[in-house]
XYZ file of C-alpha atoms in Angstrom:
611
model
C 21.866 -8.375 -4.532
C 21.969 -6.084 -1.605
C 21.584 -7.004 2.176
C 18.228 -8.838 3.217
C 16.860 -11.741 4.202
C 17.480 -15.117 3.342
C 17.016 -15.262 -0.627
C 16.629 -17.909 -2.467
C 16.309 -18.300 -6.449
C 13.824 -21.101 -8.331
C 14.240 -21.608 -11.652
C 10.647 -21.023 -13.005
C 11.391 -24.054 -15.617
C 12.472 -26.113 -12.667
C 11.269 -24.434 -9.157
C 12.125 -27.238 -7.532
C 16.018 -26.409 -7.680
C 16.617 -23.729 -4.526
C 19.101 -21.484 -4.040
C 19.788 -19.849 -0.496
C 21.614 -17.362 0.445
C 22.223 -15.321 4.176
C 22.332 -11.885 4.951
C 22.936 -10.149 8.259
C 20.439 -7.650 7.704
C 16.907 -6.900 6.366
C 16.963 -3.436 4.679
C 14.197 -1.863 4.618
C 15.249 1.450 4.197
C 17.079 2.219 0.921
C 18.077 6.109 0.932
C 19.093 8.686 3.086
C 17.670 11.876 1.966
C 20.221 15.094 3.157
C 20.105 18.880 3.794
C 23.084 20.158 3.451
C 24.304 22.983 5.644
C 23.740 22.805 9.042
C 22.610 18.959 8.624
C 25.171 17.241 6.244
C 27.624 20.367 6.917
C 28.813 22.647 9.362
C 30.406 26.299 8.023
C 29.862 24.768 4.534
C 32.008 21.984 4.527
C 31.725 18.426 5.194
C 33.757 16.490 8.215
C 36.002 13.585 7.099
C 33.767 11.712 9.453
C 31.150 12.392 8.083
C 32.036 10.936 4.876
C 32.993 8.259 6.279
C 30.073 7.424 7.600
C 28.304 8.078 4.420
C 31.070 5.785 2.602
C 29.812 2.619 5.019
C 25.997 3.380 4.218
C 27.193 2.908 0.647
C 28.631 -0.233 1.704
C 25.379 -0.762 3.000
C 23.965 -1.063 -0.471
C 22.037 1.999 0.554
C 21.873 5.147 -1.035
C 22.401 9.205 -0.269
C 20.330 12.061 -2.098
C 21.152 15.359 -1.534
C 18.570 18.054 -1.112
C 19.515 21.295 -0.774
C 18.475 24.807 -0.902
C 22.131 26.144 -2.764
C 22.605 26.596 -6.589
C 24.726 23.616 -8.018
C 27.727 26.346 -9.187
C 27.841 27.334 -5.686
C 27.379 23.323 -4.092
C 30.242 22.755 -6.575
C 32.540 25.010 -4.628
C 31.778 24.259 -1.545
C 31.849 20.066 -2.052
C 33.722 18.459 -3.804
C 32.306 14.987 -3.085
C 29.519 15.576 -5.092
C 30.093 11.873 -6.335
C 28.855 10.333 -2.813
C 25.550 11.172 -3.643
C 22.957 9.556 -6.317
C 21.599 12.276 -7.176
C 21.567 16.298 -6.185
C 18.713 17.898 -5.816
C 19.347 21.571 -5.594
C 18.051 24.918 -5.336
C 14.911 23.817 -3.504
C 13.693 21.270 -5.639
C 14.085 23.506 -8.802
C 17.172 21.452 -10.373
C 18.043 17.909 -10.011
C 21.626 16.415 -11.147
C 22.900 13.212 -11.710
C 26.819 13.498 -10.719
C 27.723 9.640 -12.203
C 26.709 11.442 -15.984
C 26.915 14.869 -14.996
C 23.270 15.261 -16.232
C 21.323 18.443 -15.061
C 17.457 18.551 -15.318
C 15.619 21.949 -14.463
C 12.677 20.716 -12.387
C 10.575 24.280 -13.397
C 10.220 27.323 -15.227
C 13.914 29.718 -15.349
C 13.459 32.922 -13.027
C 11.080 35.636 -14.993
C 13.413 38.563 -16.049
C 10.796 41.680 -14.891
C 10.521 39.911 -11.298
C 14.462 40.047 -11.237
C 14.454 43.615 -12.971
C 11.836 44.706 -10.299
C 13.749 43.239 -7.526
C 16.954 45.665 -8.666
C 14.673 48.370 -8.851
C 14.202 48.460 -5.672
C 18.017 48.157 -4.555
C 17.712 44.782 -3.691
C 21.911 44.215 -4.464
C 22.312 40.770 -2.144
C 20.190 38.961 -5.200
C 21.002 35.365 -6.519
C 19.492 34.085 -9.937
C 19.752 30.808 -10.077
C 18.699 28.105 -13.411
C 15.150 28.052 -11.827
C 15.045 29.959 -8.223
C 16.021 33.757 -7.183
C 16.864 34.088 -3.845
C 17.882 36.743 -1.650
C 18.735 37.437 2.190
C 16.002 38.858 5.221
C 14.610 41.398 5.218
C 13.803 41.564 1.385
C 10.919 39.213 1.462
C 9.299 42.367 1.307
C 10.625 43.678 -2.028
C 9.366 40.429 -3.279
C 5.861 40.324 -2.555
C 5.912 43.624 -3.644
C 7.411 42.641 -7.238
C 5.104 39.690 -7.297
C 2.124 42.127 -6.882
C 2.965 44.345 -8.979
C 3.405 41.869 -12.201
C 0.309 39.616 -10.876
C 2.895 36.511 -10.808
C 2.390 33.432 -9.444
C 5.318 32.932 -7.289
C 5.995 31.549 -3.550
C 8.675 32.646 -1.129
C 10.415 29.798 1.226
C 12.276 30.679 4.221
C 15.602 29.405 5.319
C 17.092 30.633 8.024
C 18.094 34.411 7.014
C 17.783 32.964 3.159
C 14.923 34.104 1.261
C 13.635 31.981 -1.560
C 11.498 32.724 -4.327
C 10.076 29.910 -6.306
C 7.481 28.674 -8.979
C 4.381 27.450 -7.199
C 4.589 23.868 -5.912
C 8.090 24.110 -5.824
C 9.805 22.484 -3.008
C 12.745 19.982 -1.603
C 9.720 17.262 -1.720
C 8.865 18.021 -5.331
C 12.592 17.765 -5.992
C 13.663 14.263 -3.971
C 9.742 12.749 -5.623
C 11.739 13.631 -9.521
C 14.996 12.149 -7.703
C 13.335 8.866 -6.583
C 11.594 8.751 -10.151
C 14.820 8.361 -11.796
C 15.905 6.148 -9.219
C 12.773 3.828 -9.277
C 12.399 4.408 -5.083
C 9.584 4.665 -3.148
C 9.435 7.339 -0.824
C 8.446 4.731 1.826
C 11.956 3.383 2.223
C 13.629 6.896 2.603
C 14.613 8.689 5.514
C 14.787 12.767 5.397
C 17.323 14.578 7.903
C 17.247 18.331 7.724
C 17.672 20.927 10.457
C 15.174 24.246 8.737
C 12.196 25.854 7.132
C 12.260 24.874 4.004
C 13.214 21.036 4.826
C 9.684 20.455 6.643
C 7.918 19.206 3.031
C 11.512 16.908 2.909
C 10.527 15.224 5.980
C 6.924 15.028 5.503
C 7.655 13.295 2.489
C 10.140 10.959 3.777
C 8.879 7.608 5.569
C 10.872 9.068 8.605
C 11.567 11.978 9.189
C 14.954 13.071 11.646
C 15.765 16.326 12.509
C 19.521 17.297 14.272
C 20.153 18.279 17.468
C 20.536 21.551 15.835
C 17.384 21.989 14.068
C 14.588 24.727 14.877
C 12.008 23.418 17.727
C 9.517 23.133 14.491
C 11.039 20.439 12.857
C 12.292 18.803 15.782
C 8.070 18.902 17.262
C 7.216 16.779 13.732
C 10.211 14.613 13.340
C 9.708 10.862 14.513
C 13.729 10.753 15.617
C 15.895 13.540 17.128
C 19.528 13.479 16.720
C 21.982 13.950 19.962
C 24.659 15.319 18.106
C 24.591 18.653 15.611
C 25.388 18.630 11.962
C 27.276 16.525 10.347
C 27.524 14.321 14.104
C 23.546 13.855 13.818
C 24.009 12.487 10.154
C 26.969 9.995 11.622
C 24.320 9.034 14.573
C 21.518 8.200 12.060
C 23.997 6.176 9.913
C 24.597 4.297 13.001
C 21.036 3.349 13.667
C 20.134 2.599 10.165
C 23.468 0.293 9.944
C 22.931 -1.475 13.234
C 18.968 -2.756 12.661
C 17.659 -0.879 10.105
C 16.221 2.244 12.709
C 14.072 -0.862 14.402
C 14.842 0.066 17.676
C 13.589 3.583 17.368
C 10.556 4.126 18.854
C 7.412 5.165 17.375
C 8.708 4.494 13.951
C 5.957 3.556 11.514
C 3.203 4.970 13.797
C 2.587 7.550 11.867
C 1.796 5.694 8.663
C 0.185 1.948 10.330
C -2.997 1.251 8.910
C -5.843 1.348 10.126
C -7.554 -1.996 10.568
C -10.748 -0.801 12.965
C -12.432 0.249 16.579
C -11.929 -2.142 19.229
C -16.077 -3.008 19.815
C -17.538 -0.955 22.815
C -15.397 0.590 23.500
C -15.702 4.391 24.222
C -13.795 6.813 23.818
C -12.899 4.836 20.743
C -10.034 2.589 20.570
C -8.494 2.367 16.813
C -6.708 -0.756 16.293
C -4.072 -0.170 13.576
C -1.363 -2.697 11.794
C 2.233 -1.846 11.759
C 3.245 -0.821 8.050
C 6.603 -2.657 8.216
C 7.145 -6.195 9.956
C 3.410 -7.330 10.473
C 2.800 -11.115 9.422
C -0.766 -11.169 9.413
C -2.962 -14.441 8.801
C -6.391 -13.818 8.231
C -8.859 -17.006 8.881
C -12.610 -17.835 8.931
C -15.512 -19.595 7.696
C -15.973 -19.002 4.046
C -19.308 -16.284 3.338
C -17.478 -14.802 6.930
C -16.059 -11.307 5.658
C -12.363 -12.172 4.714
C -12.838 -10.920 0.828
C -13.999 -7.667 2.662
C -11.280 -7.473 5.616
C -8.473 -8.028 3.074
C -9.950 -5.288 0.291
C -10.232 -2.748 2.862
C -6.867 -3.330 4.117
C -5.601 -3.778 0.808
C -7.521 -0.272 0.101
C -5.810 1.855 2.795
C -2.441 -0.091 2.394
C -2.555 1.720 -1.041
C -3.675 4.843 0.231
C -0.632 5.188 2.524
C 1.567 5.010 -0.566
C 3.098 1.272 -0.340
C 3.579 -1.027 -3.001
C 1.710 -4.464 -2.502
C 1.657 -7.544 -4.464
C -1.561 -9.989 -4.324
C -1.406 -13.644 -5.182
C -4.763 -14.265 -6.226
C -5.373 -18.049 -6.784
C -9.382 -17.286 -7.633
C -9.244 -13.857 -9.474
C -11.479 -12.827 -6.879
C -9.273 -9.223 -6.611
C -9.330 -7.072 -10.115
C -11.504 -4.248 -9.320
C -8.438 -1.751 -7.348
C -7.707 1.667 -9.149
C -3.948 2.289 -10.163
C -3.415 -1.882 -10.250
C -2.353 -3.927 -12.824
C -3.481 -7.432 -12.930
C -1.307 -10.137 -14.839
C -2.955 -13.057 -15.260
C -6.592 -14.453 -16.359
C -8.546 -17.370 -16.748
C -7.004 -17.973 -19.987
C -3.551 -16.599 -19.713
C -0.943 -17.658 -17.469
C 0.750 -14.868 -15.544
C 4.707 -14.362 -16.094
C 7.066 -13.297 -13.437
C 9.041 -11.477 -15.105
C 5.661 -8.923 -16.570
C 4.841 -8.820 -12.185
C 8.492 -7.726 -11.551
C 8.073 -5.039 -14.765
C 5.179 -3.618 -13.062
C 6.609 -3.316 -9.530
C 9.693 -1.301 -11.025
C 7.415 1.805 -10.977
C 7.069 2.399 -7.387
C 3.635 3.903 -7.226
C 2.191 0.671 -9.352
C 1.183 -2.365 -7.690
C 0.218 -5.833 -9.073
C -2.270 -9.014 -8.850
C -0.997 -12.141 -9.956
C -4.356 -14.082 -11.391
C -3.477 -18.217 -11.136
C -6.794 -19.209 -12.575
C -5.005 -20.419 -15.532
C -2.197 -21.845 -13.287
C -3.486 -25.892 -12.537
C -4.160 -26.415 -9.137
C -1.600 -28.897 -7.976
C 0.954 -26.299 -10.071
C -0.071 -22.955 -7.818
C 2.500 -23.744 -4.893
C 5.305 -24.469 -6.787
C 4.444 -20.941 -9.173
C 3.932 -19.292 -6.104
C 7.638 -20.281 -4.975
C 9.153 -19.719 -7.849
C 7.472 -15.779 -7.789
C 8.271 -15.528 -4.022
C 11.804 -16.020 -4.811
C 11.897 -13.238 -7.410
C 10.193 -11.191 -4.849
C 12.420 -11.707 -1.861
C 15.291 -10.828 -4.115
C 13.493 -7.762 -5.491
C 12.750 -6.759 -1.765
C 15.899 -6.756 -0.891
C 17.413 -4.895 -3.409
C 14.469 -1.874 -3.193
C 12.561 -2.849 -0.488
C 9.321 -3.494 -2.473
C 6.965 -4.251 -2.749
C 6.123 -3.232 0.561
C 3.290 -6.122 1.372
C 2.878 -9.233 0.193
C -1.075 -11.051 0.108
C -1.635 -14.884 -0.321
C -5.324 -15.783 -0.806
C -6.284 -19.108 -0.566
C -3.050 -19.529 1.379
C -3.732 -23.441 1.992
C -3.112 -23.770 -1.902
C -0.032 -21.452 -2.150
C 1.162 -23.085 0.867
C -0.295 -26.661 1.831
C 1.018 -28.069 4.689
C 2.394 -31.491 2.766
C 4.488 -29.322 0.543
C 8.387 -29.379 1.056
C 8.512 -26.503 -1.805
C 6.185 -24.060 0.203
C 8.456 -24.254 3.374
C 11.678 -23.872 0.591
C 9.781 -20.804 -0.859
C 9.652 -18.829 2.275
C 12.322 -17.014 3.760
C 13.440 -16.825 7.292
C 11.290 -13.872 7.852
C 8.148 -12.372 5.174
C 8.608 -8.949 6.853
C 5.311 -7.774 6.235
C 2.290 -9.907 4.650
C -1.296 -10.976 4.904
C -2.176 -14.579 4.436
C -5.620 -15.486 3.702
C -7.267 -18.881 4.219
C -10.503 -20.821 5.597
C -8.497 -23.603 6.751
C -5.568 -22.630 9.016
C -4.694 -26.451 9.572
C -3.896 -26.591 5.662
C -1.288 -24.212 5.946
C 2.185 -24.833 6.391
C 3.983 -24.411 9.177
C 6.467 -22.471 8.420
C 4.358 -20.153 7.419
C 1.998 -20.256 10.639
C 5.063 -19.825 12.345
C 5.729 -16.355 11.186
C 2.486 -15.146 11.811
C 2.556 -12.391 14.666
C -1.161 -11.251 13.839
C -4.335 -13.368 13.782
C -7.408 -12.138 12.213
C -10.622 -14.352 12.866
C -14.325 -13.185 11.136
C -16.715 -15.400 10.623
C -19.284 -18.188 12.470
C -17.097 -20.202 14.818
C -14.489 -17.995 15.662
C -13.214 -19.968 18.662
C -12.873 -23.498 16.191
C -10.807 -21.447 13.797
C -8.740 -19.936 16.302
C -8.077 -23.743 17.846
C -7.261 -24.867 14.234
C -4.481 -21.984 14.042
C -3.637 -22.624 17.317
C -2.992 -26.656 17.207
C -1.584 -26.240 13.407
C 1.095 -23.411 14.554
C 2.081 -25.136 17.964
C 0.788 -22.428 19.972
C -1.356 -21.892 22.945
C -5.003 -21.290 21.672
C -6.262 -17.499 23.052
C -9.510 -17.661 24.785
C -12.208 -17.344 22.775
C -14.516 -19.346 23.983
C -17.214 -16.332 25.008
C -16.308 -14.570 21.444
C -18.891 -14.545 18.868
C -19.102 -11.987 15.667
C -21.410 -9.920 13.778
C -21.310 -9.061 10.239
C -18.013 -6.564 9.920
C -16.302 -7.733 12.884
C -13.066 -9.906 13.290
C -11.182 -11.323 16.435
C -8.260 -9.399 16.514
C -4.631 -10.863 18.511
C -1.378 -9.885 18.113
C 0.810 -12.063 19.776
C 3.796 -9.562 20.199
C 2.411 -7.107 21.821
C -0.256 -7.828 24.137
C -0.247 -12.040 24.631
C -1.973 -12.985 22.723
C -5.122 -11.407 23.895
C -7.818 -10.817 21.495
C -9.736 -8.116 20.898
C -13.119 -7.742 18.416
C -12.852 -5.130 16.315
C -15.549 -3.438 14.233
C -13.955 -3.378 10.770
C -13.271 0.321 8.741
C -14.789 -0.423 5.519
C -13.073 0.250 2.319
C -14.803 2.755 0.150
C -14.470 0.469 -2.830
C -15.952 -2.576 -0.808
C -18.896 -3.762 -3.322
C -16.214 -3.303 -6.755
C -14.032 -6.452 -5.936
C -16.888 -8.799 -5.990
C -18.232 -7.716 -9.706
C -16.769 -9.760 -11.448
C -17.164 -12.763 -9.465
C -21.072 -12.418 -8.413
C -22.107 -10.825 -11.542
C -19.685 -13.031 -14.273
C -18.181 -15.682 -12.431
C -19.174 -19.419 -11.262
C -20.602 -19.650 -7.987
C -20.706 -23.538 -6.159
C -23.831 -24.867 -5.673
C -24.590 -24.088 -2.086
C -24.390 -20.503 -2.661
C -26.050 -19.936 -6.051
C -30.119 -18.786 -6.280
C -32.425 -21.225 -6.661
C -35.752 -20.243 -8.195
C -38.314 -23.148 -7.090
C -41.387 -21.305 -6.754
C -44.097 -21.981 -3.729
C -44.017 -25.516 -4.072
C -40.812 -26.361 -5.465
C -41.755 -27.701 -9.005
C -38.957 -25.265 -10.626
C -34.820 -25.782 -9.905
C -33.541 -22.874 -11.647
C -30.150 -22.432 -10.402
C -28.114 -18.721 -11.001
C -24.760 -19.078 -10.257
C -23.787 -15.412 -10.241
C -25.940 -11.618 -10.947
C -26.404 -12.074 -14.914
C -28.613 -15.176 -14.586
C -30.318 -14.299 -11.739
C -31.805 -11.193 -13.625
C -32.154 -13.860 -17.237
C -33.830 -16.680 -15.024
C -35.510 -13.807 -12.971
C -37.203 -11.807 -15.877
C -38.282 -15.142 -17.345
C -40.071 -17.006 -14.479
C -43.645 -16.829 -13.975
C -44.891 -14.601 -11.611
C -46.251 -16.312 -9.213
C -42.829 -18.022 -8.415
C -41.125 -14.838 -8.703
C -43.283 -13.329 -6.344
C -43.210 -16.065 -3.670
C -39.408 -15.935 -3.320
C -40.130 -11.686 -3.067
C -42.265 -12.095 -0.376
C -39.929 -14.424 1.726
C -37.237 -11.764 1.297
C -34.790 -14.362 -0.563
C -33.461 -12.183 -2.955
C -32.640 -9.712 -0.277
C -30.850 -12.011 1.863
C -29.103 -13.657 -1.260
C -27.749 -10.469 -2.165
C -26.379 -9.680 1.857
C -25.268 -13.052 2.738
C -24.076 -14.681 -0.518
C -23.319 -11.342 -2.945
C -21.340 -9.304 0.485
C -23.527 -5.899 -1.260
C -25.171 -4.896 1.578
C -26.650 -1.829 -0.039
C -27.883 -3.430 -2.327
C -29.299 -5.889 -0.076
C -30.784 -3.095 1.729
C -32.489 -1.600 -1.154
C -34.223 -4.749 -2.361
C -35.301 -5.329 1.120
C -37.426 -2.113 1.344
C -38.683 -3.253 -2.382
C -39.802 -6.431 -0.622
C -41.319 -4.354 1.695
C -43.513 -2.446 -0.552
C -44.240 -4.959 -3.223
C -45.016 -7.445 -0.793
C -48.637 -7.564 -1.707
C -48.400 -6.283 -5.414
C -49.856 -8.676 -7.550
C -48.030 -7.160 -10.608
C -44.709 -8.670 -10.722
C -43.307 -7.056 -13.349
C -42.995 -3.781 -11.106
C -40.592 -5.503 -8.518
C -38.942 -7.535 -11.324
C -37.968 -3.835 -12.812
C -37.256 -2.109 -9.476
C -34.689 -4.852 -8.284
C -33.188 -5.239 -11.691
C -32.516 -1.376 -11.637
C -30.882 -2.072 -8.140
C -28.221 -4.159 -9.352
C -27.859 -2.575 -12.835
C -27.027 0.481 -10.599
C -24.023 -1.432 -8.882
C -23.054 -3.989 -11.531
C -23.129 -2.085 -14.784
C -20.872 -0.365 -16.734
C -17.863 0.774 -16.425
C -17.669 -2.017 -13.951
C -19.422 -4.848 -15.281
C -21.062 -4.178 -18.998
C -21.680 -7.503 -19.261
C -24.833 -7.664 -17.876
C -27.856 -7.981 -19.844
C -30.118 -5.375 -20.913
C -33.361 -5.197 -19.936
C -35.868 -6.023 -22.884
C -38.425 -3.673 -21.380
């Protein structure tokens, strides 16, 4: 294990048996991604303090991947320290090399002999031919669009400094560090990207931050998040230092860039977004249940995704298997296995959701531990996954439970709890939370119940109260504590999560559809979307009629289901059908509704209609 955070390992036959260990320092960032001349080196050649510096990052447990714009014959000459670095990508992204095997991998297409032939046509002498690039030297940029005109080729020319570059399309230092971190099984989110030129702006775009040198043109330096004081090779010893000293916390505006976006602050105009930090936000989300927190949390989840981090969900209910690009591991009739999660969160683009609904009850805190250990250790080593979610966070984490307060490490770094009862939760947990998240009736009782369970002063809420797609927003770092109501963004795949629950799954009794008819002598309870269109198409008419034209199915579907288009489009069939007599129109217009939002390939397991 690398440095991090304070580790500990459970046995998963025996989680009760902990393991801790200290570390000075959470690492967040894993690589350091390098130009070479002008950043890395100055005339060519690297300073003895400069590798030095590079020597302690490695000490670090941290990593260094070259990116350069030179062919690897010539990079060979030049340095001969090639072995500092985990891999070398070279000639703009076109070849990448592995210098502990000596492996070379051509990243695109070798040059096209008539494009070089052209090129010497035309006295171009200063010409370099490289395993996948040509280059050349200002001002024969012009010979090569010519050349690429004349054969029709699909070709792109990349500018650095007097170099000229001429490359197959898509072709650049990003391209080339996304095949490095590939083989390396990083995420681009724990790199930072130092360069000084033209060509390294898609390197530091790519990169989670991006750092120019004191020496780089005013165009990088106007989109990097960090400027160097010192040139070259000094710049690269001055970022060293930051990383090594707190892990480039104490840079400012780092993150902003990527933090997600949570909502609008309410009223508020011009509008205010209100936006969580991507790295070191402890989130606890809390409310009544029916109050939005499914939503909130698949919307954040949605966007977290978006931004390219890796997130891991602890889903006690199964309530969260309908995200594109995630593996779930776990069902109601398998148990889930840590060591099939930690597969999956090798690949850095894949993220996971750990179903316990085969996982007993009184069993899901000590599983929980015995993952969050596994985690924790993962994290440290590769700084993934990126975000941690607990639903149900009062049964992952009950506040009578030594092993939950074992399970969690001195700090989460960067997680979203999720439970109705913030009193339930532990402690320690509660403790780490820097961001509260109320939705819900009540707002001001849950906030109290947070406050009195966490041992903090209780922010006034007292005139607060929220509609549908709002939450009380307060994050105590920042601003005090003072919250904030916030109109949720909504997730484009809002409705998906909850197909499988509403149209499959077991809803309790207090939120199922009765059909009782207009003077209750039926109790025909559907507890989720495929018996409410059974029980529906085989009531009488009269009863289904009388629950039409009180609008119940309509508000079943917004307040119970969370769908509300589809609440909105039964209400308008309420509208019209109202006074329709023939019940078998409305039966088939709101069983086309759902069918339209439940079916396949989300849910084929809803029944066919007969008709």
């Amino acid at each position: 294990m690398q440095n991090g955070s304070l580790l500990l390992s459970i046995s998963h036959e025996c989680p009760a048996e902990v393991r801790k260990t200290w570390k000075e320092v959470d690492m967040r960032f894993i690589a350091v991604a390098t130009d070479y001349d002008n950043t890395l080196a100055e005339g060519g050649r690297v300073a003895r303090e400069t590798w030095d510096a590079i020597e302690r990052l490695h000490a670090s447990g941290r990593h260094v991947i070259l990116v350069t714009g030179r062919h690897l014959d010539d990079l060979r000459r030049v340095c001969d320290r090639l072995d500092q670095f985990s891999r070398v990508v070279a000639e703009n992204g076109g070849v990448l090399f592995d210098p502990a095997t000596e492996e070379q991998r051509l990243l695109g297409p070798p040059p096209v002999p008539a494009f070089v032939d052209a090129m010497r046509r035309r006295g171009v002498n200063h010409l370099g031919v490289g395993a996948v690039i040509v280059d050349t030297v200002k001002p024969h940029e012009v010979e090569a669009l010519e050349a690429i005109r004349e054969l029709g080729l699909d070709l792109h020319i990349v500018f650095n400094g007097d170099a000229v570059m001429i490359l197959p399309p898509g072709m650049t230092k990003a391209s080339g560090l996304a095949a490095a971190l590939d083989e390396l099984g990083f995420s681009p989110r724990n790199v930072v990207a130092i360069g000084d030129a033209e060509n390294d702006h898609p390197l530091l775009e790519y990169g989670e931050v991006a750092v120019a040198v004191a020496n780089a043109l005013p165009a990088l330096k106007a989109k990097a998040d960090f400027v160097t004081l010192g040139e070259h090779g000094r710049g690269v010893i001055e970022l060293v230092g930051h990383i090594l000293a707190d892990d480039l916390a104490g840079l400012p505006r780092l993150g902003a860039k990527r933090a997600i976006l949570l909502g609008r602050e309410a009223g508020r105009e011009p509008e205010v977004e209100v936006r969580l930090a991507p790295y070191g936000t402890v989130c606890l989300l809390a409310g009544t249940s029916g109050g939005g927190k499914s939503t909130v949390a698949t919307s954040l989840l949605e966007r977290i995704a978006e931004a390219g981090y890796q997130f891991c969900v602890i889903d006690p209910e199964g309530d969260y298997g309908s995200f594109d690009n995630v593996q779930v591991r776990g069902d109601a009739d398998h148990l889930p296995s840590t060591d099939e999660v930690l597969q999956v969160l090798r690949r850095p683009d894949q993220s996971v959701i750990v179903n316990l609904m085969r996982v007993a009850l009184d069993e899901r805190a000590r599983f929980c531990a015995s993952l969050l250990a596994r985690l924790q250790e993962m994290r440290v080593e590769t700084g993934r996954p990126h975000w941690l979610m607990f639903d149900e966070a009062h049964h992952l984490f009950p506040a009578s439970a030594d092993v939950a307060d074992l399970a969690l490490p001195r700090r989460l770094e960067t997680a979203l709890a999720i439970t109705v009862h913030p009193h339930h939760v532990s402690p320690a947990l509660l403790s780490q939370v820097d961001t509260l998240l109320v939705v819900g009736a009540a707002p001001q009782e849950t906030v109290q119940s947070f406050a009195q369970a966490a041992g903090r002063p209780a922010p006034d809420a007292h005139d607060v109260s929220l509609r549908g797609g709002e939450a009380l927003f307060c994050r105590f770092d920042s601003d005090a504590g003072t919250p904030r109501v916030v109109t949720i963004e909504p997730g484009h795949l809002e409705h998906r999560r909850h197909v499988r629950r509403y149209a499959e799954g077991l809803l309790i009794p207090e939120r199922s559809f009765y059909f009782r008819g207009p003077e209750n002598r039926l109790n025909l309870r559907a507890h989720n979307l495929v018996l409410f269109l059974e029980i529906g198409d085989g009531v009488d008419a009269e009863t289904w009629l009388f629950h039409l034209r009180r609008g119940d199915y309509s508000r079943w579907f917004e307040d119970v289901i969370g769908d509300r288009g589809l609440a909105d489009e039964t209400r308008a069939i309420e509208s019209n059908c109202a006074d329709d007599t023939d019940a078998g129109t409305a039966r088939a217009k709101v069983r086309a509704a759902v069918e339209r939002r439940y079916t396949q390939p989300d849910n084929p397991c809803l029944p066919v209609s007969a008709a």
